[in-house]
Short mmCIF file of C-alpha atoms in Angstrom, two decimals:
data_model
loop_
_atom_site.label_atom_id
_atom_site.label_comp_id
_atom_site.label_asym_id
_atom_site.label_seq_id
_atom_site.Cartn_x
_atom_site.Cartn_y
_atom_site.Cartn_z
CA MET S 950 -19.87 -8.29 -1.50
CA PRO S 951 -17.45 -5.76 -0.02
CA LYS S 952 -18.74 -2.31 0.64
CA THR S 953 -16.90 0.83 -0.41
CA ALA S 954 -15.85 3.02 2.49
CA ARG S 955 -15.91 6.78 2.30
CA SER S 956 -12.13 6.62 2.10
CA GLY S 957 -12.41 4.84 -1.27
CA VAL S 958 -11.10 1.57 0.18
CA LYS S 959 -13.26 -1.50 -0.39
CA TRP S 960 -13.76 -3.24 2.93
CA PRO S 961 -15.33 -6.64 3.66
CA GLU S 962 -18.66 -6.75 5.44
CA ALA S 963 -17.06 -8.51 8.43
CA PRO S 964 -13.73 -10.00 9.48
CA VAL S 965 -13.11 -13.64 8.66
CA ALA S 966 -12.61 -16.32 11.30
CA ASP S 967 -9.97 -19.02 11.04
CA GLU S 968 -10.50 -22.65 12.08
CA ALA S 969 -9.78 -21.80 15.71
CA GLY S 970 -12.34 -19.03 15.69
CA SER S 971 -9.84 -16.14 15.75
CA MET S 972 -10.83 -13.10 13.73
CA LEU S 973 -8.49 -12.36 10.85
CA TRP S 974 -7.83 -9.29 8.71
CA ASP S 975 -9.38 -10.15 5.33
CA PRO S 976 -7.31 -8.78 2.43
CA THR S 977 -9.77 -9.78 -0.29
CA GLY S 978 -11.83 -6.60 -0.40
CA LEU S 979 -9.79 -4.63 -2.94
CA ARG S 980 -10.35 -4.73 -6.69
CA VAL S 981 -7.30 -5.44 -8.77
CA SER S 982 -6.38 -5.05 -12.40
CA PHE S 983 -3.99 -7.87 -13.15
CA THR S 984 -4.44 -10.35 -15.98
CA THR S 985 -4.06 -14.07 -15.37
CA LEU S 986 -0.29 -13.98 -15.11
CA ASP S 987 1.75 -16.55 -13.20
CA PRO S 988 5.19 -14.99 -12.63
CA ASP S 989 6.57 -18.29 -11.37
CA GLU S 990 6.32 -19.66 -14.92
CA PHE S 991 9.14 -17.38 -16.10
CA ALA S 992 12.49 -19.01 -15.37
CA ARG S 993 14.43 -15.78 -15.16
CA PRO S 994 15.91 -14.11 -12.05
CA LEU S 995 14.01 -10.87 -12.65
CA VAL S 996 11.17 -9.96 -15.03
CA SER S 997 9.08 -6.81 -15.45
CA PHE S 998 5.52 -6.42 -16.80
CA LEU S 999 3.30 -3.43 -17.54
CA VAL S 1000 -0.15 -3.57 -15.90
CA GLN S 1001 -2.97 -1.18 -16.78
CA ARG S 1002 -6.34 -0.86 -15.11
CA ASN S 1003 -9.61 -0.14 -16.85
CA VAL S 1004 -12.74 0.86 -14.96
CA ASP S 1005 -14.47 -2.45 -15.72
CA ASP S 1006 -11.55 -4.72 -14.81
CA ASP S 1007 -12.32 -7.95 -12.99
CA GLU S 1008 -11.15 -8.72 -9.49
CA LEU S 1009 -8.19 -11.01 -8.82
CA PRO S 1010 -8.66 -12.91 -5.54
CA ILE S 1011 -6.11 -12.92 -2.75
CA HIS S 1012 -3.06 -14.83 -3.96
CA ARG S 1013 0.60 -15.57 -3.40
CA HIS S 1014 3.55 -16.66 -5.53
CA ARG S 1015 7.07 -17.94 -5.06
CA LYS S 1016 8.77 -14.87 -6.50
CA GLY S 1017 8.94 -11.56 -4.66
CA GLN S 1018 6.95 -8.72 -6.26
CA LEU S 1019 7.72 -5.02 -6.53
CA VAL S 1020 4.72 -3.02 -7.79
CA VAL S 1021 5.78 0.38 -9.16
CA ALA S 1022 3.10 3.06 -9.60
CA ALA S 1023 3.66 4.81 -12.93
CA GLU S 1024 0.32 6.65 -13.04
CA GLY S 1025 -2.26 6.89 -10.27
CA SER S 1026 -1.83 5.09 -6.97
CA VAL S 1027 -1.20 1.47 -5.99
CA MET S 1028 -2.76 -0.09 -2.93
CA CYS S 1029 -1.68 -3.37 -1.32
CA ARG S 1030 -3.45 -5.18 1.47
CA THR S 1031 -1.79 -8.00 3.38
CA LEU S 1032 -2.53 -9.71 6.69
CA ASP S 1033 -0.55 -7.06 8.59
CA GLY S 1034 -2.11 -3.94 7.13
CA LEU S 1035 -2.67 -1.58 4.25
CA ARG S 1036 -0.05 0.13 2.07
CA ILE S 1037 -0.60 2.84 -0.53
CA VAL S 1038 1.92 4.58 -2.79
CA PRO S 1039 1.47 7.42 -5.32
CA SER S 1040 3.16 7.77 -8.70
CA ASN S 1041 6.86 6.87 -8.59
CA GLY S 1042 6.32 4.91 -5.41
CA ALA S 1043 6.54 1.14 -5.03
CA VAL S 1044 5.17 -1.61 -2.81
CA TRP S 1045 7.41 -4.60 -2.08
CA ILE S 1046 5.78 -7.98 -1.35
CA PRO S 1047 8.19 -10.83 -0.54
CA GLY S 1048 7.52 -14.24 -2.05
CA GLY S 1049 4.98 -16.45 -0.32
CA ILE S 1050 3.02 -13.63 1.36
CA PRO S 1051 -0.77 -13.60 0.65
CA HIS S 1052 -1.73 -10.24 -0.81
CA SER S 1053 -4.14 -8.27 -2.95
CA VAL S 1054 -3.01 -5.30 -5.06
CA SER S 1055 -5.17 -2.73 -6.78
CA MET S 1056 -4.67 0.45 -8.78
CA SER S 1057 -6.73 3.60 -9.02
CA ASP S 1058 -9.00 3.94 -12.07
CA ARG S 1059 -7.04 4.25 -15.33
CA GLY S 1060 -3.90 3.57 -13.35
CA ARG S 1061 -0.70 2.14 -14.79
CA SER S 1062 1.92 0.19 -12.92
CA TYR S 1063 4.86 -2.12 -13.49
CA CYS S 1064 5.29 -5.42 -11.67
CA VAL S 1065 8.83 -6.63 -11.13
CA PHE S 1066 9.08 -10.28 -10.06
CA ILE S 1067 12.31 -11.46 -8.44
CA ASN S 1068 13.51 -14.97 -7.69
CA PRO S 1069 13.76 -15.91 -3.99
CA GLY S 1070 17.16 -15.22 -2.49
CA LEU S 1071 18.15 -12.61 -5.09
CA SER S 1072 16.35 -9.52 -3.86
CA PRO S 1073 18.21 -6.98 -1.72
CA LEU S 1074 14.84 -5.89 -0.30
CA PRO S 1075 13.55 -6.77 3.20
CA ASP S 1076 11.84 -9.99 4.24
CA SER S 1077 8.64 -8.09 5.05
CA CYS S 1078 6.35 -5.85 3.00
CA ALA S 1079 7.46 -2.23 2.62
CA THR S 1080 6.86 0.94 0.61
CA PHE S 1081 9.55 2.87 -1.26
CA SER S 1082 10.14 5.84 -3.54
CA ILE S 1083 11.72 5.13 -6.94
CA SER S 1084 14.57 7.11 -8.52
CA PRO S 1085 14.09 8.29 -12.14
CA MET S 1086 16.94 6.04 -13.35
CA LEU S 1087 15.55 2.92 -11.68
CA ARG S 1088 12.06 3.73 -12.91
CA GLU S 1089 13.22 4.00 -16.53
CA MET S 1090 15.18 0.75 -16.33
CA ILE S 1091 12.12 -1.08 -14.99
CA PHE S 1092 9.95 0.43 -17.74
CA HIS S 1093 12.50 -0.54 -20.39
CA LEU S 1094 12.79 -4.12 -19.15
CA ALA S 1095 9.00 -4.49 -19.44
CA ASN S 1096 9.29 -3.79 -23.18
CA LEU S 1097 11.73 -6.66 -23.67
CA PRO S 1098 10.87 -10.38 -23.97
CA PRO S 1099 10.54 -11.86 -20.45
CA LEU S 1100 12.37 -15.06 -21.47
CA TYR S 1101 15.55 -13.18 -22.33
CA PRO S 1102 18.94 -14.95 -22.74
CA LEU S 1103 20.67 -15.59 -19.43
CA GLU S 1104 23.81 -14.07 -20.91
CA GLY S 1105 23.56 -10.75 -22.73
CA PRO S 1106 22.44 -7.10 -22.45
CA THR S 1107 19.00 -7.82 -20.95
CA SER S 1108 20.44 -10.10 -18.30
CA ARG S 1109 22.97 -7.39 -17.38
CA LEU S 1110 20.16 -4.83 -17.19
CA ALA S 1111 18.29 -7.10 -14.77
CA GLN S 1112 21.40 -7.29 -12.58
CA VAL S 1113 21.77 -3.50 -12.54
CA ILE S 1114 18.11 -3.21 -11.48
CA LEU S 1115 18.80 -5.60 -8.61
CA ASP S 1116 21.75 -3.44 -7.55
CA GLU S 1117 19.66 -0.25 -7.70
CA LEU S 1118 16.81 -1.74 -5.71
CA ALA S 1119 19.10 -1.75 -2.69
CA GLN S 1120 19.32 2.07 -2.93
CA MET S 1121 15.58 2.74 -2.76
CA LYS S 1122 14.32 5.07 -0.05
CA ALA S 1123 11.72 3.64 2.34
CA GLU S 1124 8.55 5.67 2.88
CA PRO S 1125 6.13 5.50 5.84
CA LEU S 1126 2.93 4.62 3.98
CA HIS S 1127 1.75 1.63 5.99
CA PHE S 1128 -1.37 1.43 8.15
CA PRO S 1129 -0.64 -1.52 10.49
CA VAL S 1130 -3.43 -3.86 11.52
CA SER S 1131 -2.83 -6.96 13.64
CA SER S 1132 -4.90 -10.12 13.95
CA HIS S 1133 -6.37 -8.97 17.28
CA PRO S 1134 -10.16 -8.78 16.81
CA ARG S 1135 -10.65 -5.50 18.70
CA ILE S 1136 -7.94 -3.74 16.68
CA GLN S 1137 -9.47 -5.12 13.50
CA ARG S 1138 -12.89 -3.86 14.55
CA ILE S 1139 -11.61 -0.34 15.18
CA ALA S 1140 -9.57 -0.37 11.95
CA ALA S 1141 -12.60 -1.45 9.92
CA GLN S 1142 -14.76 1.33 11.33
CA LEU S 1143 -12.03 3.95 10.83
CA LEU S 1144 -11.58 2.86 7.22
CA GLU S 1145 -15.31 3.13 6.67
CA ALA S 1146 -15.53 6.52 8.40
CA PRO S 1147 -12.05 8.12 8.57
CA ASP S 1148 -13.61 11.33 9.92
CA ASP S 1149 -14.68 9.48 13.07
CA ARG S 1150 -13.26 11.61 15.91
CA ARG S 1151 -14.12 9.43 18.89
CA THR S 1152 -11.52 9.55 21.65
CA ILE S 1153 -9.68 6.47 22.81
CA ARG S 1154 -11.91 6.50 25.90
CA GLU S 1155 -14.99 6.32 23.67
CA TRP S 1156 -13.44 3.56 21.56
CA ALA S 1157 -12.55 1.63 24.71
CA ALA S 1158 -16.18 1.74 25.80
CA ALA S 1159 -17.28 0.61 22.33
CA VAL S 1160 -15.04 -2.49 22.44
CA ALA S 1161 -15.67 -3.23 26.14
CA MET S 1162 -12.17 -2.48 27.42
CA SER S 1163 -10.64 0.03 29.79
CA GLU S 1164 -8.96 3.03 28.19
CA ARG S 1165 -5.57 2.03 29.58
CA THR S 1166 -5.87 -1.56 28.35
CA LEU S 1167 -6.86 -0.45 24.85
CA ALA S 1168 -4.00 2.06 24.70
CA ARG S 1169 -1.51 -0.66 25.66
CA LEU S 1170 -3.05 -3.09 23.16
CA ILE S 1171 -2.80 -0.65 20.23
CA LEU S 1172 0.77 0.28 21.13
CA LYS S 1173 1.77 -3.38 21.40
CA HIS S 1174 0.24 -4.43 18.07
CA THR S 1175 0.92 -1.34 15.93
CA GLY S 1176 3.92 0.33 17.58
CA MET S 1177 1.94 3.57 17.74
CA SER S 1178 -0.29 5.44 20.13
CA PHE S 1179 -3.96 5.51 19.20
CA GLY S 1180 -3.77 9.12 17.98
CA ARG S 1181 -0.66 8.46 15.90
CA TRP S 1182 -2.21 5.27 14.47
CA ARG S 1183 -5.29 7.15 13.32
CA GLN S 1184 -3.11 9.88 11.79
CA GLN S 1185 -1.20 7.18 9.91
CA LEU S 1186 -4.46 6.00 8.37
CA HIS S 1187 -5.21 9.60 7.37
CA ILE S 1188 -1.82 9.89 5.65
CA VAL S 1189 -2.36 6.65 3.75
CA ILE S 1190 -5.85 7.71 2.63
CA ALA S 1191 -4.65 11.21 1.76
CA VAL S 1192 -1.90 9.90 -0.51
CA GLN S 1193 -4.43 7.76 -2.32
CA ARG S 1194 -6.90 10.62 -2.69
CA LEU S 1195 -4.20 13.08 -3.83
CA SER S 1196 -3.14 10.61 -6.51
CA MET S 1197 -6.74 10.51 -7.72
CA GLY S 1198 -6.85 14.31 -8.05
CA ALA S 1199 -8.75 15.26 -4.90
CA THR S 1200 -8.16 18.74 -3.47
CA VAL S 1201 -6.59 19.34 -0.08
CA GLN S 1202 -9.84 20.95 1.06
CA ALA S 1203 -11.89 17.91 0.04
CA ILE S 1204 -9.46 15.54 1.75
CA SER S 1205 -9.42 17.56 4.97
CA GLN S 1206 -13.22 17.46 5.08
CA GLU S 1207 -13.31 13.73 4.35
CA LEU S 1208 -10.87 13.07 7.19
CA GLY S 1209 -12.69 15.29 9.68
CA TYR S 1210 -10.17 18.13 10.09
CA ASP S 1211 -11.39 21.57 11.11
CA SER S 1212 -9.61 23.23 8.19
CA PRO S 1213 -7.28 22.46 5.26
CA SER S 1214 -4.47 24.14 7.18
CA ALA S 1215 -4.92 21.75 10.13
CA PHE S 1216 -4.73 18.76 7.80
CA THR S 1217 -1.72 20.20 5.97
CA ALA S 1218 0.10 20.76 9.28
CA MET S 1219 -0.45 17.12 10.27
CA PHE S 1220 0.71 15.87 6.87
CA ARG S 1221 3.81 18.06 6.86
CA LYS S 1222 4.75 16.96 10.37
CA HIS S 1223 4.87 13.29 9.43
CA MET S 1224 5.87 13.45 5.74
CA GLY S 1225 8.21 16.45 5.80
CA GLN S 1226 6.32 18.29 3.04
CA PRO S 1227 2.84 19.73 2.46
CA PRO S 1228 0.54 17.39 0.53
CA ARG S 1229 0.75 18.97 -2.93
CA ARG S 1230 4.53 19.33 -2.78
CA TYR S 1231 4.85 15.73 -1.70
CA LEU S 1232 2.79 14.53 -4.66
CA GLN S 1233 4.55 16.86 -7.10
CA ASP S 1234 8.00 15.66 -6.08
CA ARG S 1235 7.03 12.05 -6.64
CA ALA S 1236 5.42 12.83 -9.97
CA GLU S 1237 8.72 14.43 -11.00
CA GLY S 1238 10.74 11.57 -9.60
CA THR S 1239 12.44 13.61 -6.88
CA THR S 1240 12.56 12.93 -3.16
CA THR S 1241 13.70 14.82 -0.11
#
């Protein structure tokens, strides 16, 4: 069974090996709240469903479907794990998962989200997973569509609403809430340990010794596979965890301690540098449906 890291993320006991023996990022360690819904059964270009999570919800295994999926966080946070990393969005944020990509999605306790499924070839969204903020108008249209029958007439008001939603999706603002993890076993090993103990403050030299590499080689490896320096990569994990914890009601002081910062002000300075706002203002703006 997966173990729960101090960050609140459920992490598998060990990476999984493929047939060739390569170690793979295992996205099955998150609990998810979806019912047994097959979006590919609905022969409509775009459908929307409300999903609510109860504390005792069962887990949905890693899965994929033909349609693309946009998961909109209405209350609480949404977390998506795929083979290339971890993505978390707070209220009024969204995670986009193109069709055919294996993924696992979970919500925070008592969370509420909307899943928008889009036929292949119709979405204006990218061909890779991404995180976005949602405008109040788009949010309300998605919520309204979820209250209508999913097998709506192909000609009529609901069909026109679906087309307007498609048009508005192209205007969404991307947000940097992705913690990249490649299939390289050493990067996966470091990522797993950082997720389990995000306050781990070992230097890259100490990590290099732990994974039997030179400091320079490890630095090049992390940059090649994540596009970030080691320090920036670890900060990105802290941002992703912080957004999740803020959405669950944690205080800035508690988060700064959990992530190993010397003070709440040091954590706030890091968050503001990369997100453009202090933590509470960032969360408040998304709760109100505003963005900067």
